[in-house]
Structures are given as C-alpha cells and as structure tokens.
C-alpha cells in the first residue's frame, strides 16, 4: 500500500471548495429543487407527525412514536423550506449514518476518501 504525503488531503479539500465557490452555477446545482434528500423530522406528537405528513403530501419511509415523535422521508428543497413554518415541527436535519464506535479522526478520513 502506497502512503500519500500528509498534505494531499488538505490540498484536495481546498481545491474542491474553491471549485464550489468559483465555478458559476455550482451552488445552484448542489441545491437543485428537484433533488430529494432523506431528512429526519422531530414533531411534538404523533398527531403532529400525521398533520405534517399530510400538509407536505409525502410518504414517510419510517415513523417514530416511542423515544420521540416524528418521521424520516425524502424531501426536496421546497418541502424543507415549508417544514420550519408548519405547526408541531420541533426540528429537522438531513439523515446521516453515524459510526459511534469509530474515532472522529477516522470518520473524517473516510469522508475525504469518498
């Protein structure tokens, strides 16, 4: 296995960021309104979960009603913007995988590797 110089990862990250900020229209491409992303939504109650799902006209991939009330679903940008204004929504975030047993430095390295 060939070991790369330690400056490669920061340099690659910097170049990627420069490309995002400099290339015309790249930000718009990243936040395309037709692109859907999986979100986890925390609601005040199970009844609020049903109301939010109905208001957005979506079908959740899973609903939560034990540890907290809410759901997970694929949402586009317009639906995410509407979420904050809906009554009963306590918070929401993009769903992501967490490896709690893997040290933070290794998670960062995995993210850079793709």
Coordinates of N, CA, C and O in Angstrom, one line a residue:
X1 N 0.8 -1.2 0.0 CA 0.0 0.0 0.0 C 0.9 1.2 0.0 O 1.8 1.4 0.8
X2 N 0.7 2.1 -0.9 CA 1.4 3.4 -1.0 C 0.9 4.4 -0.1 O -0.3 4.7 -0.1
X3 N 1.7 5.1 0.6 CA 1.3 6.1 1.6 C 1.5 7.4 0.9 O 2.5 7.8 0.4
X4 N 0.4 8.2 0.9 CA 0.5 9.6 0.2 C 1.0 10.6 1.2 O 0.8 10.4 2.4
X5 N 1.6 11.7 0.7 CA 2.1 12.7 1.6 C 0.9 13.3 2.4 O -0.2 13.4 1.9
X6 N 1.2 13.8 3.6 CA 0.1 14.2 4.5 C -0.5 15.5 4.0 O -1.6 15.8 4.4
X7 N 0.1 16.2 3.1 CA -0.5 17.5 2.6 C -1.6 17.2 1.5 O -2.3 18.1 1.1
X8 N -1.7 16.0 1.0 CA -2.6 15.7 -0.1 C -4.1 16.0 0.3 O -4.8 16.6 -0.4
X9 N -4.5 15.4 1.4 CA -5.9 15.5 1.8 C -6.3 17.0 2.0 O -7.4 17.4 1.4
X10 N -5.6 17.8 2.7 CA -6.0 19.2 2.9 C -6.0 20.0 1.5 O -6.9 20.8 1.3
X11 N -5.0 19.7 0.7 CA -4.9 20.3 -0.6 C -6.1 19.9 -1.5 O -6.7 20.8 -2.2
X12 N -6.5 18.7 -1.5 CA -7.7 18.2 -2.3 C -8.9 18.9 -1.8 O -9.8 19.3 -2.6
X13 N -9.1 19.0 -0.4 CA -10.3 19.6 0.1 C -10.3 21.1 -0.3 O -11.4 21.6 -0.7
X14 N -9.2 21.8 -0.2 CA -9.2 23.2 -0.6 C -9.5 23.4 -2.0 O -10.3 24.3 -2.4
X15 N -9.0 22.5 -2.9 CA -9.3 22.6 -4.3 C -10.8 22.4 -4.6 O -11.4 23.0 -5.4
X16 N -11.4 21.4 -3.9 CA -12.8 21.1 -4.0 C -13.6 22.3 -3.6 O -14.6 22.7 -4.3
X17 N -13.3 22.9 -2.5 CA -14.0 24.1 -2.0 C -13.9 25.2 -3.0 O -14.9 26.0 -3.2
X18 N -12.7 25.5 -3.5 CA -12.5 26.6 -4.5 C -13.4 26.3 -5.7 O -14.0 27.2 -6.2
X19 N -13.5 25.1 -6.1 CA -14.3 24.7 -7.3 C -15.8 25.0 -7.0 O -16.5 25.5 -7.9
X20 N -16.2 24.8 -5.8 CA -17.6 25.0 -5.5 C -17.9 26.5 -5.5 O -18.9 27.0 -6.0
X21 N -17.0 27.3 -4.9 CA -17.3 28.7 -4.8 C -16.9 29.5 -6.0 O -17.5 30.6 -6.2
X22 N -16.1 29.0 -6.9 CA -15.7 29.8 -8.1 C -16.5 29.5 -9.3 O -16.8 30.3 -10.1
X23 N -16.8 28.2 -9.5 CA -17.5 27.8 -10.7 C -18.9 28.4 -10.8 O -19.7 28.2 -9.8
X24 N -19.3 29.0 -11.9 CA -20.6 29.6 -12.0 C -21.7 28.5 -11.9 O -21.7 27.5 -12.6
X25 N -22.7 28.8 -11.1 CA -23.9 28.0 -11.1 C -23.7 26.7 -10.2 O -24.6 25.9 -10.1
X26 N -22.5 26.5 -9.7 CA -22.3 25.3 -9.0 C -23.2 25.2 -7.7 O -23.6 24.1 -7.4
X27 N -23.3 26.3 -7.0 CA -24.2 26.2 -5.8 C -25.6 25.9 -6.1 O -26.2 25.1 -5.4
X28 N -26.1 26.4 -7.2 CA -27.5 26.1 -7.6 C -27.6 24.6 -8.0 O -28.6 24.0 -7.7
X29 N -26.6 24.1 -8.6 CA -26.6 22.7 -9.0 C -26.6 21.8 -7.7 O -27.3 20.8 -7.7
X30 N -25.9 22.2 -6.7 CA -25.9 21.4 -5.4 C -27.2 21.5 -4.7 O -27.6 20.5 -4.0
X31 N -28.0 22.6 -4.9 CA -29.2 22.7 -4.1 C -30.4 22.7 -5.1 O -31.4 23.4 -4.9
X32 N -30.4 21.9 -6.1 CA -31.4 21.8 -7.0 C -32.8 21.4 -6.4 O -32.8 20.6 -5.5
X33 N -33.8 22.1 -6.8 CA -35.1 21.9 -6.1 C -35.7 20.5 -6.4 O -36.5 20.1 -5.7
X34 N -35.2 19.9 -7.5 CA -35.8 18.6 -7.8 C -35.1 17.5 -7.1 O -35.5 16.3 -7.0
X35 N -33.9 17.7 -6.5 CA -33.1 16.7 -5.8 C -33.8 16.5 -4.4 O -34.1 17.4 -3.7
X36 N -33.9 15.2 -4.1 CA -34.5 14.9 -2.8 C -33.4 14.3 -1.9 O -32.5 13.6 -2.4
X37 N -33.5 14.6 -0.6 CA -32.6 14.1 0.4 C -33.4 13.6 1.5 O -34.5 14.1 1.9
X38 N -32.9 12.5 2.2 CA -33.6 11.9 3.3 C -33.4 12.8 4.5 O -32.3 13.2 4.9
X39 N -34.5 13.2 5.2 CA -34.5 14.0 6.4 C -35.2 13.3 7.5 O -36.0 12.4 7.3
X40 N -34.7 13.6 8.7 CA -35.4 13.1 9.9 C -36.1 14.4 10.5 O -35.5 15.4 10.7
X41 N -37.4 14.2 10.8 CA -38.2 15.3 11.3 C -38.7 15.0 12.7 O -39.3 13.9 12.9
X42 N -38.5 15.9 13.7 CA -38.9 15.7 15.0 C -40.2 16.5 15.3 O -40.1 17.7 15.1
X43 N -41.3 15.9 15.6 CA -42.5 16.6 15.9 C -42.9 16.5 17.3 O -42.4 15.7 18.1
X44 N -43.9 17.4 17.7 CA -44.3 17.4 19.1 C -45.1 16.2 19.5 O -45.0 15.7 20.7
X45 N -45.8 15.6 18.6 CA -46.6 14.4 18.9 C -46.9 13.6 17.7 O -46.6 14.0 16.6
X46 N -47.4 12.4 17.9 CA -47.8 11.5 16.7 C -48.8 12.2 15.9 O -48.8 12.0 14.7
X47 N -49.8 12.9 16.5 CA -50.8 13.6 15.8 C -50.2 14.7 14.9 O -50.6 14.8 13.7
X48 N -49.2 15.4 15.4 CA -48.5 16.4 14.6 C -47.7 15.7 13.4 O -47.6 16.3 12.4
X49 N -47.2 14.5 13.7 CA -46.5 13.8 12.6 C -47.5 13.6 11.4 O -47.2 13.9 10.3
X50 N -48.7 13.1 11.7 CA -49.7 12.9 10.7 C -50.1 14.2 10.0 O -50.2 14.2 8.8
X51 N -50.2 15.3 10.7 CA -50.6 16.6 10.1 C -49.5 17.1 9.2 O -49.8 17.6 8.1
X52 N -48.2 17.0 9.6 CA -47.1 17.4 8.8 C -47.0 16.6 7.5 O -46.8 17.1 6.4
X53 N -47.1 15.3 7.7 CA -47.0 14.4 6.5 C -48.1 14.8 5.5 O -47.9 14.9 4.3
X54 N -49.3 15.0 6.0 CA -50.4 15.4 5.2 C -50.2 16.7 4.5 O -50.5 16.9 3.3
X55 N -49.7 17.7 5.3 CA -49.5 19.0 4.7 C -48.5 19.0 3.6 O -48.6 19.8 2.6
X56 N -47.5 18.2 3.7 CA -46.4 18.1 2.7 C -46.8 17.2 1.6 O -46.2 17.2 0.5
X57 N -47.8 16.3 1.8 CA -48.2 15.4 0.8 C -47.1 14.3 0.5 O -46.8 14.0 -0.7
X58 N -46.5 13.9 1.5 CA -45.4 12.9 1.4 C -45.7 11.6 2.0 O -46.7 11.4 2.7
X59 N -44.9 10.6 1.7 CA -45.0 9.3 2.3 C -43.7 9.0 3.1 O -42.7 8.8 2.5
X60 N -43.8 9.0 4.4 CA -42.5 8.7 5.2 C -42.0 7.3 5.0 O -42.7 6.4 4.8
X61 N -40.7 7.3 5.0 CA -40.0 5.9 4.9 C -40.1 5.2 6.3 O -40.1 4.0 6.3
X62 N -40.2 6.0 7.4 CA -40.4 5.4 8.7 C -41.0 6.5 9.6 O -40.8 7.7 9.4
X63 N -41.8 6.1 10.6 CA -42.3 7.0 11.6 C -41.8 6.6 12.9 O -41.6 5.4 13.2
X64 N -41.7 7.5 13.8 CA -41.2 7.3 15.2 C -42.3 7.7 16.2 O -42.9 8.8 16.0
X65 N -42.5 6.9 17.2 CA -43.5 7.2 18.2 C -43.2 6.7 19.6 O -44.0 6.8 20.5
X66 N -42.0 6.3 19.8 CA -41.6 5.8 21.1 C -40.7 6.7 21.8 O -41.0 7.4 22.8
X67 N -39.4 6.8 21.4 CA -38.5 7.7 22.0 C -38.8 9.1 21.7 O -38.6 10.0 22.6
X68 N -39.2 9.4 20.5 CA -39.7 10.7 20.1 C -40.7 10.6 19.0 O -40.8 9.5 18.4
X69 N -41.4 11.6 18.8 CA -42.4 11.6 17.7 C -41.8 12.2 16.4 O -41.0 13.2 16.5
X70 N -42.0 11.6 15.3 CA -41.5 12.2 14.1 C -41.5 11.2 12.9 O -42.1 10.1 13.0
X71 N -40.7 11.5 11.9 CA -40.6 10.6 10.8 C -39.4 10.9 10.0 O -38.7 11.9 10.2
X72 N -39.1 10.0 9.1 CA -38.0 10.2 8.1 C -38.6 10.1 6.7 O -39.5 9.2 6.5
X73 N -38.2 10.9 5.8 CA -38.7 10.9 4.4 C -37.8 11.7 3.5 O -37.0 12.5 3.9
X74 N -37.9 11.4 2.2 CA -37.1 12.1 1.2 C -37.9 13.4 0.9 O -39.1 13.3 0.6
X75 N -37.2 14.5 1.0 CA -37.8 15.8 0.8 C -37.0 16.6 -0.2 O -35.8 16.5 -0.2
X76 N -37.7 17.4 -1.0 CA -37.0 18.3 -1.9 C -36.8 19.7 -1.2 O -37.3 19.9 -0.1
X77 N -36.1 20.6 -1.8 CA -35.8 21.9 -1.2 C -37.1 22.7 -0.8 O -37.1 23.2 0.3
X78 N -38.1 22.7 -1.6 CA -39.3 23.4 -1.3 C -40.0 22.8 -0.1 O -40.5 23.6 0.8
X79 N -40.0 21.5 0.0 CA -40.7 20.9 1.2 C -39.9 21.2 2.5 O -40.5 21.4 3.5
X80 N -38.6 21.2 2.4 CA -37.7 21.5 3.6 C -38.0 22.9 4.0 O -38.1 23.2 5.2
X81 N -38.1 23.9 3.1 CA -38.4 25.3 3.4 C -39.7 25.4 4.1 O -39.9 26.2 5.0
X82 N -40.7 24.6 3.7 CA -42.0 24.7 4.3 C -42.1 24.1 5.7 O -42.9 24.4 6.5
X83 N -41.2 23.1 6.0 CA -41.2 22.4 7.3 C -41.1 23.3 8.5 O -41.8 23.2 9.4
X84 N -40.2 24.3 8.4 CA -40.0 25.2 9.5 C -41.2 26.0 9.9 O -41.4 26.4 11.1
X85 N -42.1 26.3 9.0 CA -43.3 27.1 9.2 C -44.5 26.2 9.7 O -45.5 26.8 10.2
X86 N -44.4 24.9 9.6 CA -45.5 24.1 10.0 C -45.6 23.9 11.5 O -44.6 23.7 12.2
X87 N -46.8 24.0 12.0 CA -47.0 23.8 13.5 C -46.7 22.4 13.9 O -47.0 21.5 13.1
X88 N -46.1 22.2 15.0 CA -45.8 20.9 15.5 C -44.4 20.4 15.2 O -44.0 19.4 15.7
X89 N -43.7 21.1 14.3 CA -42.4 20.7 13.9 C -41.4 21.3 14.9 O -41.3 22.5 15.1
X90 N -40.7 20.4 15.6 CA -39.7 20.8 16.6 C -38.3 21.0 16.0 O -37.5 21.8 16.5
X91 N -38.0 20.2 15.0 CA -36.7 20.3 14.3 C -36.6 19.3 13.2 O -37.4 18.4 13.2
X92 N -35.6 19.5 12.4 CA -35.3 18.5 11.3 C -33.9 18.6 10.9 O -33.2 19.7 11.1
X93 N -33.3 17.6 10.3 CA -32.0 17.6 9.8 C -31.8 16.5 8.8 O -32.6 15.5 8.8
X94 N -30.8 16.6 8.0 CA -30.5 15.6 7.0 C -30.2 14.3 7.7 O -29.4 14.3 8.7
X95 N -30.7 13.2 7.2 CA -30.4 11.9 7.8 C -28.9 11.6 7.4 O -28.5 11.9 6.3
X96 N -28.2 11.0 8.3 CA -26.9 10.5 8.0 C -26.5 9.3 8.9 O -27.1 9.1 9.9
X97 N -25.5 8.6 8.4 CA -25.1 7.4 9.2 C -24.0 7.9 10.2 O -23.1 8.6 9.8
X98 N -24.1 7.4 11.4 CA -23.1 7.7 12.4 C -22.5 6.4 12.8 O -23.2 5.4 13.1
X99 N -21.2 6.4 12.8 CA -20.4 5.2 13.3 C -19.9 5.6 14.7 O -18.8 6.2 14.8
X100 N -20.7 5.4 15.7 CA -20.3 5.9 17.1 C -19.1 5.2 17.7 O -18.4 5.7 18.5
X101 N -18.7 4.0 17.2 CA -17.6 3.3 17.7 C -16.3 3.6 16.9 O -15.2 3.2 17.3
X102 N -16.4 4.4 15.9 CA -15.2 4.8 15.1 C -14.8 6.1 15.5 O -15.6 7.1 15.6
X103 N -13.5 6.3 15.9 CA -13.0 7.6 16.3 C -13.2 8.7 15.3 O -13.3 8.4 14.1
X104 N -13.4 9.9 15.7 CA -13.8 11.1 14.9 C -12.7 11.2 13.8 O -13.1 11.6 12.6
X105 N -11.5 11.1 14.0 CA -10.4 11.3 13.0 C -10.6 10.3 11.9 O -10.4 10.6 10.7
X106 N -10.9 9.0 12.2 CA -11.2 8.0 11.1 C -12.4 8.3 10.3 O -12.4 8.1 9.1
X107 N -13.5 8.9 11.0 CA -14.7 9.2 10.2 C -14.4 10.4 9.3 O -14.8 10.4 8.1
X108 N -13.5 11.3 9.7 CA -13.2 12.4 8.8 C -12.3 11.9 7.6 O -12.5 12.3 6.5
X109 N -11.4 11.0 7.9 CA -10.6 10.4 6.8 C -11.5 9.7 5.8 O -11.3 9.8 4.6
X110 N -12.5 8.9 6.3 CA -13.4 8.2 5.4 C -14.2 9.1 4.6 O -14.5 8.9 3.4
X111 N -14.6 10.3 5.2 CA -15.4 11.2 4.4 C -14.6 11.8 3.3 O -15.1 12.1 2.2
X112 N -13.3 12.1 3.5 CA -12.4 12.6 2.5 C -12.2 11.6 1.3 O -12.1 11.9 0.2
X113 N -12.2 10.3 1.7 CA -11.9 9.3 0.7 C -13.1 9.0 -0.1 O -13.0 8.4 -1.2
X114 N -14.3 9.4 0.3 CA -15.4 9.2 -0.5 C -16.4 8.3 0.0 O -17.3 7.9 -0.4

